[in-house]
Amino acid sequence: MLDNYNRNINYLRISVTDRCNLRCTYCMPEEGIDLMAHDEILSFEQITDFVKEAVASGITKIRLTGGEPLVRKGIVDLVQLLSDIPGIGEIAMTTNGILLDQFADQLAKAGLQRVNISLDTLNPEKYKKITRLGDIEDVFKGIKAAQKAGLHPVKINCVRMLDADLDDLENLRQFCKSNNLELRFIKQMDLSTGEFSVVEGGKGGNCLECNRIRLTANGKVKPCLFNASEFDSKELGNKEAIDKSINQKPEAGTKNKNGSFYGIGG
């Protein structure tokens, strides 16, 4: 039997691809990463079947992520398929915004309700340096397109790096305030140790309040991004993989010696 804490799991993050059109310095090496074979990636039918089972287990909210979800061919069709599933109350997406100008209106009509857009600086040169490939003007177009399409609230995710320029961060804060955008600062994670902190402007990283599980692009179900446990939905079946993942959720937050949450957050 699941404890009271685990009965509150109602949020599913779905990585629809491991591909990305950027190479952010804090995320991956310049040459990229070893990518999954295409035949390992879940089909839309497999994702839809998984979500139907997840709804039966209490899931009511979906967030589509990547990699970069907008590089997945047919992403609008997937949103439509998910929005047609009874019991889903919210579909959201985290994106770098580069392609959002092209898709925002179609996504909203298909059932997407809100977006989080990654933006770490307003300085075009810094943005190019951080992302290696990105043009910040594409992100600005994506933000406007999302607002015009009614994808509210539009949230901005800013990774606060160790050498962050405070003036740069303040400019971003004022930009968001002036444009009716919600800003969340996310401390740069230590990917070697799995250490991270509670998100400023959100609840991410707080194990005590975590209400989500994750589905990877190749069908593994994880209690958390940094939890070593994962359960293969292709081998176990959707229901068993979901149940095992929920039962791995922590009953309380675990902190490291510096007071940051460690290794088991949402």
PDB file of C-alpha atoms in Angstrom:
ATOM      1  CA  MET A   1       0.000   0.000   0.000  1.00  0.00           C
ATOM      2  CA  LEU A   2       1.248   3.489  -0.854  1.00  0.00           C
ATOM      3  CA  ASP A   3       1.741   5.884   2.049  1.00  0.00           C
ATOM      4  CA  ASN A   4      -0.099   9.213   2.309  1.00  0.00           C
ATOM      5  CA  TYR A   5       2.824  11.074   0.757  1.00  0.00           C
ATOM      6  CA  ASN A   6       2.884   8.891  -2.324  1.00  0.00           C
ATOM      7  CA  ARG A   7      -0.862   9.030  -2.888  1.00  0.00           C
ATOM      8  CA  ASN A   8      -0.367  12.650  -3.992  1.00  0.00           C
ATOM      9  CA  ILE A   9       1.640  11.729  -7.093  1.00  0.00           C
ATOM     10  CA  ASN A  10      -0.352  13.320  -9.920  1.00  0.00           C
ATOM     11  CA  TYR A  11       2.229  14.811 -12.273  1.00  0.00           C
ATOM     12  CA  LEU A  12       3.980  12.997 -15.125  1.00  0.00           C
ATOM     13  CA  ARG A  13       6.941  14.471 -16.983  1.00  0.00           C
ATOM     14  CA  ILE A  14       7.392  12.863 -20.392  1.00  0.00           C
ATOM     15  CA  SER A  15      10.646  13.173 -22.290  1.00  0.00           C
ATOM     16  CA  VAL A  16       9.516  12.795 -25.893  1.00  0.00           C
ATOM     17  CA  THR A  17      13.050  12.876 -27.331  1.00  0.00           C
ATOM     18  CA  ASP A  18      16.676  13.043 -26.281  1.00  0.00           C
ATOM     19  CA  ARG A  19      17.480  15.287 -29.262  1.00  0.00           C
ATOM     20  CA  CYS A  20      18.028  19.027 -28.901  1.00  0.00           C
ATOM     21  CA  ASN A  21      18.730  21.892 -31.290  1.00  0.00           C
ATOM     22  CA  LEU A  22      21.031  23.626 -28.773  1.00  0.00           C
ATOM     23  CA  ARG A  23      24.224  22.606 -26.975  1.00  0.00           C
ATOM     24  CA  CYS A  24      23.984  24.537 -23.703  1.00  0.00           C
ATOM     25  CA  THR A  25      27.276  24.590 -21.837  1.00  0.00           C
ATOM     26  CA  TYR A  26      25.745  23.437 -18.527  1.00  0.00           C
ATOM     27  CA  CYS A  27      23.797  20.639 -20.172  1.00  0.00           C
ATOM     28  CA  MET A  28      26.077  18.799 -22.586  1.00  0.00           C
ATOM     29  CA  PRO A  29      29.506  18.840 -24.209  1.00  0.00           C
ATOM     30  CA  GLU A  30      29.979  20.819 -27.404  1.00  0.00           C
ATOM     31  CA  GLU A  31      30.122  17.662 -29.508  1.00  0.00           C
ATOM     32  CA  GLY A  32      26.783  16.505 -28.108  1.00  0.00           C
ATOM     33  CA  ILE A  33      25.914  13.198 -26.440  1.00  0.00           C
ATOM     34  CA  ASP A  34      25.373   9.624 -27.553  1.00  0.00           C
ATOM     35  CA  LEU A  35      21.794   9.559 -28.791  1.00  0.00           C
ATOM     36  CA  MET A  36      19.246   6.793 -28.463  1.00  0.00           C
ATOM     37  CA  ALA A  37      18.511   4.749 -31.560  1.00  0.00           C
ATOM     38  CA  HIS A  38      15.278   5.825 -33.213  1.00  0.00           C
ATOM     39  CA  ASP A  39      13.719   2.406 -32.693  1.00  0.00           C
ATOM     40  CA  GLU A  40      14.287   2.748 -28.935  1.00  0.00           C
ATOM     41  CA  ILE A  41      12.220   5.934 -28.706  1.00  0.00           C
ATOM     42  CA  LEU A  42       8.615   5.443 -27.614  1.00  0.00           C
ATOM     43  CA  SER A  43       6.043   5.849 -30.373  1.00  0.00           C
ATOM     44  CA  PHE A  44       3.068   8.155 -29.904  1.00  0.00           C
ATOM     45  CA  GLU A  45       0.878   5.074 -29.470  1.00  0.00           C
ATOM     46  CA  GLN A  46       3.141   3.764 -26.698  1.00  0.00           C
ATOM     47  CA  ILE A  47       3.181   7.151 -24.963  1.00  0.00           C
ATOM     48  CA  THR A  48      -0.603   7.421 -25.192  1.00  0.00           C
ATOM     49  CA  ASP A  49      -1.091   3.920 -23.781  1.00  0.00           C
ATOM     50  CA  PHE A  50       1.276   4.748 -20.926  1.00  0.00           C
ATOM     51  CA  VAL A  51      -0.578   7.956 -20.095  1.00  0.00           C
ATOM     52  CA  LYS A  52      -3.925   6.137 -20.023  1.00  0.00           C
ATOM     53  CA  GLU A  53      -2.484   3.759 -17.430  1.00  0.00           C
ATOM     54  CA  ALA A  54      -0.926   6.664 -15.540  1.00  0.00           C
ATOM     55  CA  VAL A  55      -4.322   8.374 -15.333  1.00  0.00           C
ATOM     56  CA  ALA A  56      -5.717   5.221 -13.760  1.00  0.00           C
ATOM     57  CA  SER A  57      -2.963   5.550 -11.135  1.00  0.00           C
ATOM     58  CA  GLY A  58      -3.883   9.142 -10.293  1.00  0.00           C
ATOM     59  CA  ILE A  59      -1.966  11.223 -12.835  1.00  0.00           C
ATOM     60  CA  THR A  60      -3.876  14.334 -13.920  1.00  0.00           C
ATOM     61  CA  LYS A  61      -1.092  16.605 -15.208  1.00  0.00           C
ATOM     62  CA  ILE A  62       1.375  16.116 -18.060  1.00  0.00           C
ATOM     63  CA  ARG A  63       4.539  18.042 -18.905  1.00  0.00           C
ATOM     64  CA  LEU A  64       6.311  17.355 -22.196  1.00  0.00           C
ATOM     65  CA  THR A  65      10.088  17.768 -22.158  1.00  0.00           C
ATOM     66  CA  GLY A  66      13.150  16.575 -24.032  1.00  0.00           C
ATOM     67  CA  GLY A  67      15.887  17.106 -25.071  1.00  0.00           C
ATOM     68  CA  GLU A  68      13.851  19.721 -26.868  1.00  0.00           C
ATOM     69  CA  PRO A  69      10.266  18.524 -27.377  1.00  0.00           C
ATOM     70  CA  LEU A  70       9.607  20.707 -30.420  1.00  0.00           C
ATOM     71  CA  VAL A  71      12.190  18.832 -32.488  1.00  0.00           C
ATOM     72  CA  ARG A  72      10.087  15.664 -32.179  1.00  0.00           C
ATOM     73  CA  LYS A  73       8.293  15.217 -35.505  1.00  0.00           C
ATOM     74  CA  GLY A  74       4.525  15.334 -35.082  1.00  0.00           C
ATOM     75  CA  ILE A  75       4.599  16.895 -31.604  1.00  0.00           C
ATOM     76  CA  VAL A  76       1.288  18.702 -32.243  1.00  0.00           C
ATOM     77  CA  ASP A  77      -0.355  15.358 -33.006  1.00  0.00           C
ATOM     78  CA  LEU A  78       0.936  13.953 -29.718  1.00  0.00           C
ATOM     79  CA  VAL A  79      -0.516  16.871 -27.774  1.00  0.00           C
ATOM     80  CA  GLN A  80      -3.868  16.255 -29.437  1.00  0.00           C
ATOM     81  CA  LEU A  81      -3.755  12.552 -28.584  1.00  0.00           C
ATOM     82  CA  LEU A  82      -2.979  13.302 -24.935  1.00  0.00           C
ATOM     83  CA  SER A  83      -5.611  16.018 -24.643  1.00  0.00           C
ATOM     84  CA  ASP A  84      -8.244  13.513 -25.807  1.00  0.00           C
ATOM     85  CA  ILE A  85      -7.532  11.209 -22.843  1.00  0.00           C
ATOM     86  CA  PRO A  86     -10.247  11.567 -20.166  1.00  0.00           C
ATOM     87  CA  GLY A  87      -8.819  12.589 -16.796  1.00  0.00           C
ATOM     88  CA  ILE A  88      -5.987  14.793 -18.037  1.00  0.00           C
ATOM     89  CA  GLY A  89      -6.551  18.226 -16.568  1.00  0.00           C
ATOM     90  CA  GLU A  90      -3.391  19.955 -17.745  1.00  0.00           C
ATOM     91  CA  ILE A  91      -0.809  19.602 -20.493  1.00  0.00           C
ATOM     92  CA  ALA A  92       2.286  21.799 -20.311  1.00  0.00           C
ATOM     93  CA  MET A  93       5.664  21.897 -22.033  1.00  0.00           C
ATOM     94  CA  THR A  94       9.212  22.933 -21.222  1.00  0.00           C
ATOM     95  CA  THR A  95      11.025  24.250 -24.302  1.00  0.00           C
ATOM     96  CA  ASN A  96      14.016  26.363 -25.248  1.00  0.00           C
ATOM     97  CA  GLY A  97      11.627  28.436 -27.338  1.00  0.00           C
ATOM     98  CA  ILE A  98      13.671  28.389 -30.541  1.00  0.00           C
ATOM     99  CA  LEU A  99      10.875  26.752 -32.576  1.00  0.00           C
ATOM    100  CA  LEU A 100       7.936  27.980 -30.519  1.00  0.00           C
ATOM    101  CA  ASP A 101       7.022  30.763 -32.949  1.00  0.00           C
ATOM    102  CA  GLN A 102       6.240  28.055 -35.513  1.00  0.00           C
ATOM    103  CA  PHE A 103       4.199  25.831 -33.236  1.00  0.00           C
ATOM    104  CA  ALA A 104       2.575  27.873 -30.449  1.00  0.00           C
ATOM    105  CA  ASP A 105      -0.796  28.425 -32.125  1.00  0.00           C
ATOM    106  CA  GLN A 106      -1.084  24.821 -33.333  1.00  0.00           C
ATOM    107  CA  LEU A 107      -0.091  23.484 -29.918  1.00  0.00           C
ATOM    108  CA  ALA A 108      -2.673  25.628 -28.140  1.00  0.00           C
ATOM    109  CA  LYS A 109      -5.428  24.480 -30.492  1.00  0.00           C
ATOM    110  CA  ALA A 110      -4.346  20.846 -29.917  1.00  0.00           C
ATOM    111  CA  GLY A 111      -4.698  21.203 -26.152  1.00  0.00           C
ATOM    112  CA  LEU A 112      -1.425  22.558 -24.757  1.00  0.00           C
ATOM    113  CA  GLN A 113      -2.212  24.959 -21.928  1.00  0.00           C
ATOM    114  CA  ARG A 114       1.066  26.520 -20.817  1.00  0.00           C
ATOM    115  CA  VAL A 115       4.801  26.611 -21.440  1.00  0.00           C
ATOM    116  CA  ASN A 116       8.049  27.106 -19.564  1.00  0.00           C
ATOM    117  CA  ILE A 117      10.718  28.694 -21.741  1.00  0.00           C
ATOM    118  CA  SER A 118      14.435  28.475 -20.978  1.00  0.00           C
ATOM    119  CA  LEU A 119      16.201  31.841 -21.047  1.00  0.00           C
ATOM    120  CA  ASP A 120      19.367  32.507 -19.044  1.00  0.00           C
ATOM    121  CA  THR A 121      20.269  36.010 -20.239  1.00  0.00           C
ATOM    122  CA  LEU A 122      18.964  38.891 -22.343  1.00  0.00           C
ATOM    123  CA  ASN A 123      22.396  39.531 -23.849  1.00  0.00           C
ATOM    124  CA  PRO A 124      22.507  38.099 -27.410  1.00  0.00           C
ATOM    125  CA  GLU A 125      26.239  37.392 -27.276  1.00  0.00           C
ATOM    126  CA  LYS A 126      26.009  35.682 -23.887  1.00  0.00           C
ATOM    127  CA  TYR A 127      23.025  33.670 -25.092  1.00  0.00           C
ATOM    128  CA  LYS A 128      24.978  32.520 -28.132  1.00  0.00           C
ATOM    129  CA  LYS A 129      27.916  31.569 -25.930  1.00  0.00           C
ATOM    130  CA  ILE A 130      25.767  29.640 -23.427  1.00  0.00           C
ATOM    131  CA  THR A 131      23.706  27.777 -26.035  1.00  0.00           C
ATOM    132  CA  ARG A 132      26.471  27.525 -28.652  1.00  0.00           C
ATOM    133  CA  LEU A 133      23.845  27.415 -31.443  1.00  0.00           C
ATOM    134  CA  GLY A 134      20.936  29.652 -30.466  1.00  0.00           C
ATOM    135  CA  ASP A 135      19.681  33.020 -31.703  1.00  0.00           C
ATOM    136  CA  ILE A 136      17.976  34.880 -28.835  1.00  0.00           C
ATOM    137  CA  GLU A 137      15.630  36.649 -31.264  1.00  0.00           C
ATOM    138  CA  ASP A 138      13.987  33.280 -31.949  1.00  0.00           C
ATOM    139  CA  VAL A 139      13.243  32.954 -28.234  1.00  0.00           C
ATOM    140  CA  PHE A 140      11.705  36.428 -28.087  1.00  0.00           C
ATOM    141  CA  LYS A 141       9.481  35.505 -31.043  1.00  0.00           C
ATOM    142  CA  GLY A 142       8.536  32.290 -29.295  1.00  0.00           C
ATOM    143  CA  ILE A 143       7.555  34.129 -26.107  1.00  0.00           C
ATOM    144  CA  LYS A 144       5.306  36.520 -28.032  1.00  0.00           C
ATOM    145  CA  ALA A 145       3.757  33.648 -29.993  1.00  0.00           C
ATOM    146  CA  ALA A 146       3.028  31.736 -26.796  1.00  0.00           C
ATOM    147  CA  GLN A 147       1.323  34.746 -25.240  1.00  0.00           C
ATOM    148  CA  LYS A 148      -0.677  35.427 -28.389  1.00  0.00           C
ATOM    149  CA  ALA A 149      -1.799  31.776 -28.492  1.00  0.00           C
ATOM    150  CA  GLY A 150      -3.060  31.994 -24.914  1.00  0.00           C
ATOM    151  CA  LEU A 151      -0.480  29.691 -23.354  1.00  0.00           C
ATOM    152  CA  HIS A 152      -0.727  31.341 -19.948  1.00  0.00           C
ATOM    153  CA  PRO A 153       1.076  31.702 -17.705  1.00  0.00           C
ATOM    154  CA  VAL A 154       4.287  31.800 -19.704  1.00  0.00           C
ATOM    155  CA  LYS A 155       7.109  30.960 -17.305  1.00  0.00           C
ATOM    156  CA  ILE A 156      10.776  31.700 -17.884  1.00  0.00           C
ATOM    157  CA  ASN A 157      13.315  29.204 -16.548  1.00  0.00           C
ATOM    158  CA  CYS A 158      16.710  30.782 -15.878  1.00  0.00           C
ATOM    159  CA  VAL A 159      19.616  28.595 -14.837  1.00  0.00           C
ATOM    160  CA  ARG A 160      21.555  30.645 -12.306  1.00  0.00           C
ATOM    161  CA  MET A 161      25.165  29.737 -12.950  1.00  0.00           C
ATOM    162  CA  LEU A 162      27.958  29.973 -10.414  1.00  0.00           C
ATOM    163  CA  ASP A 163      29.549  32.944 -12.175  1.00  0.00           C
ATOM    164  CA  ALA A 164      26.230  34.692 -12.873  1.00  0.00           C
ATOM    165  CA  ASP A 165      26.279  38.428 -13.562  1.00  0.00           C
ATOM    166  CA  LEU A 166      23.875  39.966 -11.032  1.00  0.00           C
ATOM    167  CA  ASP A 167      23.090  42.911 -13.310  1.00  0.00           C
ATOM    168  CA  ASP A 168      22.252  40.456 -16.075  1.00  0.00           C
ATOM    169  CA  LEU A 169      19.875  38.574 -13.777  1.00  0.00           C
ATOM    170  CA  GLU A 170      18.225  41.813 -12.664  1.00  0.00           C
ATOM    171  CA  ASN A 171      17.681  42.802 -16.302  1.00  0.00           C
ATOM    172  CA  LEU A 172      15.994  39.482 -16.879  1.00  0.00           C
ATOM    173  CA  ARG A 173      13.840  39.987 -13.794  1.00  0.00           C
ATOM    174  CA  GLN A 174      12.698  43.403 -15.040  1.00  0.00           C
ATOM    175  CA  PHE A 175      12.077  42.040 -18.538  1.00  0.00           C
ATOM    176  CA  CYS A 176       9.778  39.366 -17.136  1.00  0.00           C
ATOM    177  CA  LYS A 177       7.963  41.845 -14.908  1.00  0.00           C
ATOM    178  CA  SER A 178       7.378  44.218 -17.826  1.00  0.00           C
ATOM    179  CA  ASN A 179       6.116  41.448 -20.122  1.00  0.00           C
ATOM    180  CA  ASN A 180       3.840  39.584 -17.710  1.00  0.00           C
ATOM    181  CA  LEU A 181       6.148  36.573 -17.514  1.00  0.00           C
ATOM    182  CA  GLU A 182       6.727  34.440 -14.425  1.00  0.00           C
ATOM    183  CA  LEU A 183      10.431  34.003 -13.655  1.00  0.00           C
ATOM    184  CA  ARG A 184      11.968  30.966 -11.971  1.00  0.00           C
ATOM    185  CA  PHE A 185      15.652  30.860 -11.054  1.00  0.00           C
ATOM    186  CA  ILE A 186      17.140  27.365 -11.098  1.00  0.00           C
ATOM    187  CA  LYS A 187      20.527  26.928  -9.477  1.00  0.00           C
ATOM    188  CA  GLN A 188      23.035  25.240 -11.767  1.00  0.00           C
ATOM    189  CA  MET A 189      23.031  21.547 -10.896  1.00  0.00           C
ATOM    190  CA  ASP A 190      26.119  19.495 -10.174  1.00  0.00           C
ATOM    191  CA  LEU A 191      25.541  16.686 -12.648  1.00  0.00           C
ATOM    192  CA  SER A 192      28.436  14.670 -11.227  1.00  0.00           C
ATOM    193  CA  THR A 193      26.908  14.430  -7.757  1.00  0.00           C
ATOM    194  CA  GLY A 194      23.225  15.025  -8.390  1.00  0.00           C
ATOM    195  CA  GLU A 195      23.059  17.996  -6.051  1.00  0.00           C
ATOM    196  CA  PHE A 196      20.450  20.672  -6.660  1.00  0.00           C
ATOM    197  CA  SER A 197      18.437  23.279  -4.769  1.00  0.00           C
ATOM    198  CA  VAL A 198      14.849  24.375  -4.413  1.00  0.00           C
ATOM    199  CA  VAL A 199      13.762  26.499  -7.382  1.00  0.00           C
ATOM    200  CA  GLU A 200      13.303  30.207  -6.669  1.00  0.00           C
ATOM    201  CA  GLY A 201       9.791  31.030  -7.862  1.00  0.00           C
ATOM    202  CA  GLY A 202       8.653  27.389  -7.914  1.00  0.00           C
ATOM    203  CA  LYS A 203       8.616  24.150  -5.948  1.00  0.00           C
ATOM    204  CA  GLY A 204      11.077  22.131  -7.998  1.00  0.00           C
ATOM    205  CA  GLY A 205      13.758  20.416  -5.920  1.00  0.00           C
ATOM    206  CA  ASN A 206      11.662  20.181  -2.758  1.00  0.00           C
ATOM    207  CA  CYS A 207      11.375  16.470  -2.074  1.00  0.00           C
ATOM    208  CA  LEU A 208       8.742  17.053   0.609  1.00  0.00           C
ATOM    209  CA  GLU A 209       6.378  18.507  -1.983  1.00  0.00           C
ATOM    210  CA  CYS A 210       7.390  16.511  -5.051  1.00  0.00           C
ATOM    211  CA  ASN A 211       4.316  15.092  -6.790  1.00  0.00           C
ATOM    212  CA  ARG A 212       5.772  13.752 -10.017  1.00  0.00           C
ATOM    213  CA  ILE A 213       7.316  10.819 -11.791  1.00  0.00           C
ATOM    214  CA  ARG A 214       9.174  10.782 -15.098  1.00  0.00           C
ATOM    215  CA  LEU A 215       8.962   8.797 -18.311  1.00  0.00           C
ATOM    216  CA  THR A 216      12.136   8.800 -20.397  1.00  0.00           C
ATOM    217  CA  ALA A 217      12.149   8.867 -24.176  1.00  0.00           C
ATOM    218  CA  ASN A 218      12.958   5.146 -24.328  1.00  0.00           C
ATOM    219  CA  GLY A 219      10.295   4.050 -21.851  1.00  0.00           C
ATOM    220  CA  LYS A 220      11.996   4.018 -18.445  1.00  0.00           C
ATOM    221  CA  VAL A 221       9.947   5.268 -15.500  1.00  0.00           C
ATOM    222  CA  LYS A 222      11.893   7.176 -12.844  1.00  0.00           C
ATOM    223  CA  PRO A 223      10.828   8.517  -9.447  1.00  0.00           C
ATOM    224  CA  CYS A 224      13.134  11.472 -10.067  1.00  0.00           C
ATOM    225  CA  LEU A 225      15.742  12.701 -12.502  1.00  0.00           C
ATOM    226  CA  PHE A 226      18.507  11.972  -9.987  1.00  0.00           C
ATOM    227  CA  ASN A 227      17.114   8.777  -8.490  1.00  0.00           C
ATOM    228  CA  ALA A 228      19.169   5.791  -9.592  1.00  0.00           C
ATOM    229  CA  SER A 229      16.062   3.615  -9.793  1.00  0.00           C
ATOM    230  CA  GLU A 230      14.271   3.197 -13.099  1.00  0.00           C
ATOM    231  CA  PHE A 231      11.669   0.734 -14.291  1.00  0.00           C
ATOM    232  CA  ASP A 232      11.344  -0.345 -17.906  1.00  0.00           C
ATOM    233  CA  SER A 233       7.750  -0.009 -19.067  1.00  0.00           C
ATOM    234  CA  LYS A 234       8.507  -2.117 -22.138  1.00  0.00           C
ATOM    235  CA  GLU A 235       9.625  -5.069 -20.014  1.00  0.00           C
ATOM    236  CA  LEU A 236       7.411  -4.708 -16.935  1.00  0.00           C
ATOM    237  CA  GLY A 237       4.326  -3.261 -18.560  1.00  0.00           C
ATOM    238  CA  ASN A 238       3.027   0.232 -17.917  1.00  0.00           C
ATOM    239  CA  LYS A 239       1.115  -0.457 -14.702  1.00  0.00           C
ATOM    240  CA  GLU A 240       3.907  -2.287 -12.895  1.00  0.00           C
ATOM    241  CA  ALA A 241       6.526   0.280 -13.960  1.00  0.00           C
ATOM    242  CA  ILE A 242       4.325   3.116 -12.696  1.00  0.00           C
ATOM    243  CA  ASP A 243       3.535   1.379  -9.394  1.00  0.00           C
ATOM    244  CA  LYS A 244       7.192   0.575  -8.720  1.00  0.00           C
ATOM    245  CA  SER A 245       8.254   4.136  -9.502  1.00  0.00           C
ATOM    246  CA  ILE A 246       5.631   5.664  -7.217  1.00  0.00           C
ATOM    247  CA  ASN A 247       6.666   3.339  -4.413  1.00  0.00           C
ATOM    248  CA  GLN A 248      10.257   4.588  -4.773  1.00  0.00           C
ATOM    249  CA  LYS A 249       9.245   8.179  -4.006  1.00  0.00           C
ATOM    250  CA  PRO A 250      10.829   9.408  -0.758  1.00  0.00           C
ATOM    251  CA  GLU A 251       8.701   9.916   2.329  1.00  0.00           C
ATOM    252  CA  ALA A 252      10.761  12.942   3.295  1.00  0.00           C
ATOM    253  CA  GLY A 253      13.380  15.184   1.740  1.00  0.00           C
ATOM    254  CA  THR A 254      16.977  14.149   2.038  1.00  0.00           C
ATOM    255  CA  LYS A 255      19.554  16.909   2.313  1.00  0.00           C
ATOM    256  CA  ASN A 256      23.276  16.960   1.840  1.00  0.00           C
ATOM    257  CA  LYS A 257      25.699  18.558   4.314  1.00  0.00           C
ATOM    258  CA  ASN A 258      25.246  21.963   2.643  1.00  0.00           C
ATOM    259  CA  GLY A 259      21.500  21.917   3.145  1.00  0.00           C
ATOM    260  CA  SER A 260      20.642  21.314  -0.516  1.00  0.00           C
ATOM    261  CA  PHE A 261      18.317  18.506  -1.492  1.00  0.00           C
ATOM    262  CA  TYR A 262      20.293  15.594  -2.805  1.00  0.00           C
ATOM    263  CA  GLY A 263      19.639  12.909  -5.340  1.00  0.00           C
ATOM    264  CA  ILE A 264      15.936  12.197  -4.865  1.00  0.00           C
ATOM    265  CA  GLY A 265      14.061  15.334  -5.784  1.00  0.00           C
ATOM    266  CA  GLY A 266      11.256  15.635  -8.329  1.00  0.00           C
TER     267      GLY A 266
END
